[in-house]
Coordinates of C-alpha atoms and ligand atoms in Angstrom, one line a residue:
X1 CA 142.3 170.4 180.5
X2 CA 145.3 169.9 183.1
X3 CA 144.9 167.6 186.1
X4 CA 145.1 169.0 189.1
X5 CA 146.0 166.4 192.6
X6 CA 144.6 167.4 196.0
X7 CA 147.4 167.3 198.2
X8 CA 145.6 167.1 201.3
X9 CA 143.4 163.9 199.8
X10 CA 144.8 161.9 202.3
X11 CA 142.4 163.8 204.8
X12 CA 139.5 161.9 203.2
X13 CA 140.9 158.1 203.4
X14 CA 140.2 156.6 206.6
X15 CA 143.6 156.4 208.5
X16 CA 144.5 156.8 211.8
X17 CA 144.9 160.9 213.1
X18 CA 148.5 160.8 213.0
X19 CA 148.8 160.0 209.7
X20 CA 146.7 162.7 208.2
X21 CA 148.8 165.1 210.2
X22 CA 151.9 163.7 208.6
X23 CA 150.3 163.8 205.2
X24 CA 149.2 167.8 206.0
X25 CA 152.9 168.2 206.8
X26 CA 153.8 167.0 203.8
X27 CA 151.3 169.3 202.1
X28 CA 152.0 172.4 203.7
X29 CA 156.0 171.8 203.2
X30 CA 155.3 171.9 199.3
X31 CA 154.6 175.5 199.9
X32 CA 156.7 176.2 203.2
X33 CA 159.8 173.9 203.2
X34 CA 160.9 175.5 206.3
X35 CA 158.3 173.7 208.5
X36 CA 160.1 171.1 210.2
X37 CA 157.7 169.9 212.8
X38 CA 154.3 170.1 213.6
X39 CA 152.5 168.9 217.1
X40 CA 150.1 168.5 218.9
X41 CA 149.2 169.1 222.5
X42 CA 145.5 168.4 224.1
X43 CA 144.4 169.8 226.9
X44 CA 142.4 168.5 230.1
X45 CA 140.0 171.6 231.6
X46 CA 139.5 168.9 234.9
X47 CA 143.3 168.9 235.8
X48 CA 144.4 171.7 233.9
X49 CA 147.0 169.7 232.2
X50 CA 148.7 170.1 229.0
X51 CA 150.4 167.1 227.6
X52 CA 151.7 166.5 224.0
X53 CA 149.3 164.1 221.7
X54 CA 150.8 163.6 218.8
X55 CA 153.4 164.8 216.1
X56 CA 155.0 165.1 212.6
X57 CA 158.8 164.4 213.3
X58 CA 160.6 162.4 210.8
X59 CA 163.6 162.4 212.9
X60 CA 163.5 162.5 216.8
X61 CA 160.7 164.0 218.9
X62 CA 162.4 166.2 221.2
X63 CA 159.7 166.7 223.7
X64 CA 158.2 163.3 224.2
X65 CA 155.4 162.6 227.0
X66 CA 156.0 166.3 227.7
X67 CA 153.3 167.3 230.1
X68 CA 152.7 170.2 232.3
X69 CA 150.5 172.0 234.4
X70 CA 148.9 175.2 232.6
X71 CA 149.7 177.1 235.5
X72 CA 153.6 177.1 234.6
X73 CA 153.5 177.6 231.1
X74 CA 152.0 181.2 232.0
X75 CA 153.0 182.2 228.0
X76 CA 150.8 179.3 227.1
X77 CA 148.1 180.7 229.4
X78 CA 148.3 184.1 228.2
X79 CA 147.6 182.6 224.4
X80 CA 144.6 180.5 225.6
X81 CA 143.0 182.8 227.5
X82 CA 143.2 185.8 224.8
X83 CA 142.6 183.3 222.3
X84 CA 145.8 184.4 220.1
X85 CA 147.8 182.8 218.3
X86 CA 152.3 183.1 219.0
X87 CA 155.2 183.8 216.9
X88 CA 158.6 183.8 217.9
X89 CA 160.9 184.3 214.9
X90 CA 163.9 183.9 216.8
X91 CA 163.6 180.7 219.5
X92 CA 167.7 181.0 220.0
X93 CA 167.1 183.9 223.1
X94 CA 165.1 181.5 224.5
X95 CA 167.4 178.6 224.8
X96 CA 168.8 179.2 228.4
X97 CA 164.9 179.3 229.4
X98 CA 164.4 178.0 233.3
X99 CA 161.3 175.9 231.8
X100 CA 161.5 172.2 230.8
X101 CA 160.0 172.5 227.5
X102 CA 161.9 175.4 226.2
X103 CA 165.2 174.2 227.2
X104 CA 164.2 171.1 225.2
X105 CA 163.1 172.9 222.0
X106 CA 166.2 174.6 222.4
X107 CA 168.2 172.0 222.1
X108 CA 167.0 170.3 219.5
X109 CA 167.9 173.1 217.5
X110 CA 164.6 174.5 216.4
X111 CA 165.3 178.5 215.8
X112 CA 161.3 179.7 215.0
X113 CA 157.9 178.9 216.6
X114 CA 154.0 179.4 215.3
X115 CA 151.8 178.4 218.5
X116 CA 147.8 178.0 217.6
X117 CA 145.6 177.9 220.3
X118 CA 142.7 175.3 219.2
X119 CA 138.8 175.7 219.8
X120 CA 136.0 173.8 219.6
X121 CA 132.7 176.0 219.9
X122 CA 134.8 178.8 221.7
X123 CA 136.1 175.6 224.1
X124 CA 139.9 175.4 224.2
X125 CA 141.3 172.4 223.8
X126 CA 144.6 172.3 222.8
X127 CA 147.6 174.0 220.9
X128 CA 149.0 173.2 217.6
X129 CA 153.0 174.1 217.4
X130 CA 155.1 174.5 214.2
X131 CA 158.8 174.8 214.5
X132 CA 161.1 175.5 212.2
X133 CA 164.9 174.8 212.4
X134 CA 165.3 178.8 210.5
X135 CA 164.6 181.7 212.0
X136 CA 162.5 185.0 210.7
X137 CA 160.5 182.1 208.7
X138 CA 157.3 183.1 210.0
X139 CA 156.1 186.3 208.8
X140 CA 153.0 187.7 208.0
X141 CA 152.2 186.8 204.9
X142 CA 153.3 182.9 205.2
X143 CA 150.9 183.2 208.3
X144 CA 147.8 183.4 206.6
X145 CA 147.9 180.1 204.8
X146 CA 149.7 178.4 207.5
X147 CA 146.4 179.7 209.7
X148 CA 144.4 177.4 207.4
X149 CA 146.0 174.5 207.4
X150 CA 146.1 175.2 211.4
X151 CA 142.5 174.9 211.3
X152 CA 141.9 171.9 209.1
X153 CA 144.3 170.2 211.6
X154 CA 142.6 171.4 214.3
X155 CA 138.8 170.5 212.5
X156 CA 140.1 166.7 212.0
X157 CA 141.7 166.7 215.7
X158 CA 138.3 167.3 216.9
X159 CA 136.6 164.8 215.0
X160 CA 138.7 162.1 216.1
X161 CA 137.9 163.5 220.1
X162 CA 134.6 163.3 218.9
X163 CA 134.4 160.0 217.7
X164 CA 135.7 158.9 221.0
X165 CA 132.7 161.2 222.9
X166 CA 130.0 159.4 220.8
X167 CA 131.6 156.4 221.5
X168 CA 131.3 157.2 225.3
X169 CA 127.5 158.2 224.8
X170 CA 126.7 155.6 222.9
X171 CA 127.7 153.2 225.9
X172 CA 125.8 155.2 228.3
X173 CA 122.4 155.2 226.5
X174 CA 123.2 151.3 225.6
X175 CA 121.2 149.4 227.9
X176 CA 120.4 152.8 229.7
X177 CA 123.1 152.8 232.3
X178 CA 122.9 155.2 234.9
X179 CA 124.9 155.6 238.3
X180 CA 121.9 155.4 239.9
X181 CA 122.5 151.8 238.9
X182 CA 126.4 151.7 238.7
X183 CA 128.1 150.9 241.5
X184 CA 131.4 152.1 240.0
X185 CA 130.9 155.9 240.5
X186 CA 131.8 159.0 238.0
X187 CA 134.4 159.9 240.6
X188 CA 135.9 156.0 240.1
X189 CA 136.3 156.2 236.3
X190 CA 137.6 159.8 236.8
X191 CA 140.3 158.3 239.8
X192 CA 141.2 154.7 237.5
X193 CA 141.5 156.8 234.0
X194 CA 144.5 159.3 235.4
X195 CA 145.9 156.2 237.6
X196 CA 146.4 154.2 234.1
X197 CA 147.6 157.6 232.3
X198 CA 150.2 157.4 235.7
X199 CA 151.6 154.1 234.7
X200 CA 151.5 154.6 231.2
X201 CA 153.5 158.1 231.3
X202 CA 156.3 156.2 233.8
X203 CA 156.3 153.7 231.6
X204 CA 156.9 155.6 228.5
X205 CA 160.7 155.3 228.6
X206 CA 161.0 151.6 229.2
X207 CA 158.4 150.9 226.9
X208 CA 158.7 152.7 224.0
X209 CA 155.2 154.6 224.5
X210 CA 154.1 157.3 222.2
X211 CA 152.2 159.7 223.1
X212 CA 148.9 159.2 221.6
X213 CA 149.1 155.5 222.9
X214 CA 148.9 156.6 226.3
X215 CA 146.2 159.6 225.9
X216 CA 144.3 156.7 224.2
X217 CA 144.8 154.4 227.3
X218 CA 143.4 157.7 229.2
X219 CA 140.2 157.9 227.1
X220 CA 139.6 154.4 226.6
X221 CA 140.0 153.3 230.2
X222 CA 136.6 154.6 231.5
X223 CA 135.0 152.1 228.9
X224 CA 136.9 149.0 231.0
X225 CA 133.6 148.1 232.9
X226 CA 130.8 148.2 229.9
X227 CA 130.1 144.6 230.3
X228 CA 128.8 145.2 233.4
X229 CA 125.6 146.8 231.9
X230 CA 124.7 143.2 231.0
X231 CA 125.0 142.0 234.8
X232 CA 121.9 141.8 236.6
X233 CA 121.3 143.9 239.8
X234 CA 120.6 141.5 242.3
X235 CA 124.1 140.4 241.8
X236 CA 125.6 143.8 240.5
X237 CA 124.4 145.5 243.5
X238 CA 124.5 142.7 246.4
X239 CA 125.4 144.6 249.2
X240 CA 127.8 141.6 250.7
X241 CA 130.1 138.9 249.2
X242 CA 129.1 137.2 246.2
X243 CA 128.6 133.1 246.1
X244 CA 130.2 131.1 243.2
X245 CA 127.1 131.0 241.0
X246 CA 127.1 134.5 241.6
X247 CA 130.9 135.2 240.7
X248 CA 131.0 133.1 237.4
X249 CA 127.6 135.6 236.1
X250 CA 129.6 138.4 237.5
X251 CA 132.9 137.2 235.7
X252 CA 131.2 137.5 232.2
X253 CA 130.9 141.3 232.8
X254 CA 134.5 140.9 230.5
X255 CA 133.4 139.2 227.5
X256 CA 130.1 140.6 227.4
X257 CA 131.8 143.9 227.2
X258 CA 134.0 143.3 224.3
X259 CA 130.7 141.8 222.9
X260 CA 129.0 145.4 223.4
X261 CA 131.9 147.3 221.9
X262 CA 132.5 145.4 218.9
X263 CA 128.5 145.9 218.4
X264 CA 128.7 149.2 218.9
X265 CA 131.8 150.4 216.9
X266 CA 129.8 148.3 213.9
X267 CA 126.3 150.4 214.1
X268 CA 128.1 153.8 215.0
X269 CA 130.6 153.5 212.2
X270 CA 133.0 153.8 214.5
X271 CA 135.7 151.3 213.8
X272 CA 138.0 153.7 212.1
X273 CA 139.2 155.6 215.5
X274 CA 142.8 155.1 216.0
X275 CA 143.9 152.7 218.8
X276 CA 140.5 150.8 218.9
X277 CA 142.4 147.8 219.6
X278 CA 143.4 149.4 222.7
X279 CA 140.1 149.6 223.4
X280 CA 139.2 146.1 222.8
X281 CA 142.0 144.7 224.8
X282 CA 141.1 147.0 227.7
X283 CA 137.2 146.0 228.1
X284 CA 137.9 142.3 227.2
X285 CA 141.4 141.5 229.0
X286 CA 141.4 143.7 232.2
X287 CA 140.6 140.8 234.5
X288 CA 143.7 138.5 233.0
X289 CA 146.6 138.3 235.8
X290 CA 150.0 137.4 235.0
X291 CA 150.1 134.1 236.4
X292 CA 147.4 132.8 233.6
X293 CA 144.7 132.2 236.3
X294 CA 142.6 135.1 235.2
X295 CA 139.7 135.7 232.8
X296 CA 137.9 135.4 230.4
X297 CA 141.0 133.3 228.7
X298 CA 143.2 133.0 230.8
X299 CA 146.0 134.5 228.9
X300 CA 149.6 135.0 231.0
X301 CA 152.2 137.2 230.9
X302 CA 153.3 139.3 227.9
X303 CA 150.2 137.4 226.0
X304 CA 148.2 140.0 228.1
X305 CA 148.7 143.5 226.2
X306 CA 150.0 146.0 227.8
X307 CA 147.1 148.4 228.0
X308 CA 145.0 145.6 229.6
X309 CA 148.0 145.0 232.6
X310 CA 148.2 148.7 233.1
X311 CA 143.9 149.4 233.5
X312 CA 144.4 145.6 235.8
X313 CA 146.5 148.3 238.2
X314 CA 144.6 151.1 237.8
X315 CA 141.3 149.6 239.0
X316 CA 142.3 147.0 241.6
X317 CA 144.0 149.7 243.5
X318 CA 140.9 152.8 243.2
X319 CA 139.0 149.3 243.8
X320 CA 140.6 148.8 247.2
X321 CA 141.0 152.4 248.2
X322 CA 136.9 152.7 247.2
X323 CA 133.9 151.5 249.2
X324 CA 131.8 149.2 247.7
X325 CA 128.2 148.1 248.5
X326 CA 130.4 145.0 249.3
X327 CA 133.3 146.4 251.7
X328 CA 134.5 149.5 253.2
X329 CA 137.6 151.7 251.6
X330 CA 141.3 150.9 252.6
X331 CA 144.0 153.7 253.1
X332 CA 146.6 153.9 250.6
X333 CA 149.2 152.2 252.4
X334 CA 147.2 148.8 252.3
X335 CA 146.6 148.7 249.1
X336 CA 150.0 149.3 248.1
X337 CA 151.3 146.6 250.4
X338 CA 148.3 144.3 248.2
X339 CA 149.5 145.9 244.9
X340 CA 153.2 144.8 246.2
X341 CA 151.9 141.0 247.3
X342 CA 149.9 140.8 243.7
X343 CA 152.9 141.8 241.7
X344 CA 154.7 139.5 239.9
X345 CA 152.0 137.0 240.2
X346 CA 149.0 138.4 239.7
X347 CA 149.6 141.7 238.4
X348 CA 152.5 143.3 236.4
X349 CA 155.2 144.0 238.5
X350 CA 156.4 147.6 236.1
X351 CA 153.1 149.0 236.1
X352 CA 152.7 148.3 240.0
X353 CA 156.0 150.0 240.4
X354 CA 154.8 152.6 238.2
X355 CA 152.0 153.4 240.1
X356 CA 153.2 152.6 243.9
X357 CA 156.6 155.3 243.2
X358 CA 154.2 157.8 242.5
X359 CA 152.3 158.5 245.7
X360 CA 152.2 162.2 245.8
X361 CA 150.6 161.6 242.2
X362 CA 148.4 159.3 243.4
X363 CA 146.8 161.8 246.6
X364 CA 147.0 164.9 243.7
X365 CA 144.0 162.6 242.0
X366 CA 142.1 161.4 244.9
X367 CA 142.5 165.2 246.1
X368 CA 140.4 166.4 242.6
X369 CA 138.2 163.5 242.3
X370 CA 136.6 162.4 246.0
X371 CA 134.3 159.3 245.9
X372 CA 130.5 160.6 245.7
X373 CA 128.2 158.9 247.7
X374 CA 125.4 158.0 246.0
Ligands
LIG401 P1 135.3 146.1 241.0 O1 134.6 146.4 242.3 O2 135.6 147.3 240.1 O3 136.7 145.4 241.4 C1 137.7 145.3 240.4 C2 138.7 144.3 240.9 O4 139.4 144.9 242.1 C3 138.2 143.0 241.4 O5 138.0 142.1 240.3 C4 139.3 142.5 242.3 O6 140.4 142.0 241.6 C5 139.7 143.8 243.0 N1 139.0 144.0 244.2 C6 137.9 144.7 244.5 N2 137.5 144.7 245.8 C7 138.4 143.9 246.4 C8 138.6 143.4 247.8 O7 137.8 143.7 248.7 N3 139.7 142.6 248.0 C9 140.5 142.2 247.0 N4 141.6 141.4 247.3 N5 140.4 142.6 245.7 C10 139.4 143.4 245.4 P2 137.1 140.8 240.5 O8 137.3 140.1 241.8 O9 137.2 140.0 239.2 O10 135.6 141.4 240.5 C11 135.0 142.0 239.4 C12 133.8 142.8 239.8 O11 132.9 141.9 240.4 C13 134.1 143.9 240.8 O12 134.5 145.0 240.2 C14 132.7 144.0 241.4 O13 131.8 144.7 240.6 C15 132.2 142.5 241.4 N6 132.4 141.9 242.7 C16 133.5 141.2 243.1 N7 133.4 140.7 244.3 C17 132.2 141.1 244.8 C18 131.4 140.9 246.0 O14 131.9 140.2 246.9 N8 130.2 141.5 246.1 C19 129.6 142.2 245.0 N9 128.4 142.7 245.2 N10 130.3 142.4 243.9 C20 131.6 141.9 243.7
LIG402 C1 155.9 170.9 221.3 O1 156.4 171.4 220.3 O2 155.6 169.7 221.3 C2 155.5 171.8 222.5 C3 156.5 172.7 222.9 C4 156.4 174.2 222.7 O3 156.7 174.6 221.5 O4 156.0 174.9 223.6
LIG403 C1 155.6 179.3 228.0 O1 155.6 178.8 226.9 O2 154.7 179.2 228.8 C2 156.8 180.1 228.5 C3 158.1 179.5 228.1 C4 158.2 178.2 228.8 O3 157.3 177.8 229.5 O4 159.2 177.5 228.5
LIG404 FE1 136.0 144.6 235.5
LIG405 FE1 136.5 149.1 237.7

């Protein structure tokens, strides 16, 4: 009897999504050394954008925090909407390409492209790319096993997006939320989610960001609030200003949240999804300010993590710009000159800067998600 190794075991450890793509890279390069890079890029059907997740690089990412509109990749379109998959075999007549991405693959050398358009349940959700730095690599033949692997990647994908959907259910049925009861309407988490996504993206340089931090940031950011499930209406709901006793129950909307979450990642055997940290951090630490005066511990500065001082932006200024059974919506322009009076002292002064430089941005969002009155 020989031994035989699976080399795609790795796909049954728990380990965070990019490293299972990395260690189905590796497995697919035993057959097809050629592949030199595979990624990822997700798709969001509410603003039709297509932004880059998460790759297989050993060297540099050519095309990092790539994101575009659907509408001007019109190839791209063409291969979601038949539902085909692309091969070039020779990427080099593409390289003095008018679009952003192109020229950038182009660049980096790569000389051969397999595109695969992913779906979940006939739902399109994203592409899969492999580039090779040869040309004529892709032919027919090669195809049909690369095809698999494309949709083993594309299965696991789906189950991490799915993890993080359960995740989101399971906090609506907890406690039986319901806008009805929320005052923080769909149309806010929609607004605050892409505003953090905003800071995160500009940020990226600076920062260091990969990709599927900031997507993270984007799906996690919704969740921010949770704690206020455990706040009672009469104070949830007051329709004017809260008294002290009133603000210090209000205040543990914070910790009860991070509470709720660690609860339920435990009893939905959830606690495997990559970045859950980020979540933690966002839900517990959104309502810490620079200065150290904020809670629930009254952590300062860099002690605050980073996804935490971006949401801090993100929801103080839909906040402001929202009404609330407690005050009436400002216009954009004072609550940027707030954002601008905050910074530095109460709220990071790059992520206000990231947010406040990108006002056109900004009015895009508030264009596709209006406030519902409810
Ligand atoms: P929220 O409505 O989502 O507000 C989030 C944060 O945005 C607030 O955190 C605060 O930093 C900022 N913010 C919101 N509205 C205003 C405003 O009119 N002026 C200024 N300067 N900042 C504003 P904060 O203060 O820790 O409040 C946390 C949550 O407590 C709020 O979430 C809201 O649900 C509740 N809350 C706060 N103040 C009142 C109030 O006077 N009445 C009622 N009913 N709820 C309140
Ligand atoms: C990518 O490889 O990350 C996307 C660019 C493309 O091949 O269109
Ligand atoms: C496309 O992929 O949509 C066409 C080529 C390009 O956008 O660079
Ligand atoms: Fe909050
Ligand atoms: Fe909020």
């Amino acid at each position: 009897m020989s031994e035989h190794r699976d080399t795609l075991e790795d796909l049954n450890k728990h380990a965070p999504l990019r490293e299972k793509i990395i260690s189905a890279h590796k497995s697919l390069r035993k057959t097809f050394p050629f592949i030199d890079r595979i990624s990822i890029a997700i798709y969001d059907p509410d603003t039709k954008i297509l932004k880059t997740y998460l790759h297989s690089s050993d060297n540099k990412n050519p095309l990092p925090n790539y994101q575009t509109s659907i509408d001007n990749a019109p190839s791209l379109k063409q291969l979601l909407e038949k539902g085909l998959p692309r091969v070039i075999n020779n990427l080099l007549t593409f390289e003095d390409g008018q679009r952003e991405h192109t020229r950038r693959i182009g660049r980096s050398g790569y000389a051969a492209s397999y595109t695969l358009p992913m779906f979940n349940n006939g739902e399109f959700f994203g592409f899969i790319f492999f580039n090779s730095y040869e040309k004529d690599v892709f032919t027919e033949k090669a195809l049909q096993q690369i095809d698999i692997y494309g949709h083993i990647i594309s299965l696991t994908v789906i189950n991490e997006l799915s993890s993080i959907s359960t995740l989101a259910a399971a906090v609506k049925t907890t406690g039986s939320i319901t806008h009805a009861r929320d005052p923080e309407t769909g149309s806010h988490l929609d607004r605050m989610s892409r505003y953090s996504r905003l800071i995160a993206s500009s940020l990226a340089d600076k920062y260091n960001l990969d990709d599927d931090y900031i997507e993270h940031i984007f799906m996690f950011s919704p969740l921010h609030d949770i704690g206020k499930i455990a706040i009672p209406d009469h104070i949830l709901l007051k329709p004017g200003k809260l008294d002290d006793h009133e603000t210090a129950i209000m205040k543990t909307h914070a910790h009860k949240g991070y509470k709720m979450i660690n609860e339920i990642l435990d009893n939905f055997g959830l606690k495997n999804i990559q970045y859950i940290d980020v979540l933690r951090n966002i839900v517990k630490s959104h309502h810490e300010t620079i200065n150290g005066n904020g809670y629930p511990s009254g952590i300062k500065d860099g002690d605050i993590p980073l996804e935490a001082r971006i949401i801090a932006v993100a929801d103080i200024f839909d906040a402001l710009t929202s009404s609330r059974p407690y005050k009436k919506a400002w216009s954009n322009d004072e609550a940027i000159q707030t954002l601008k009076q905050m910074a530095g002292d109460t709220l990071d002064e790059d992520c206000v800067n990231a947010l406040i430089d990108n006002i056109e941005k900004i009015k895009h969002i508030q264009k596709l998600f209006k406030q519902n009155y409810n």
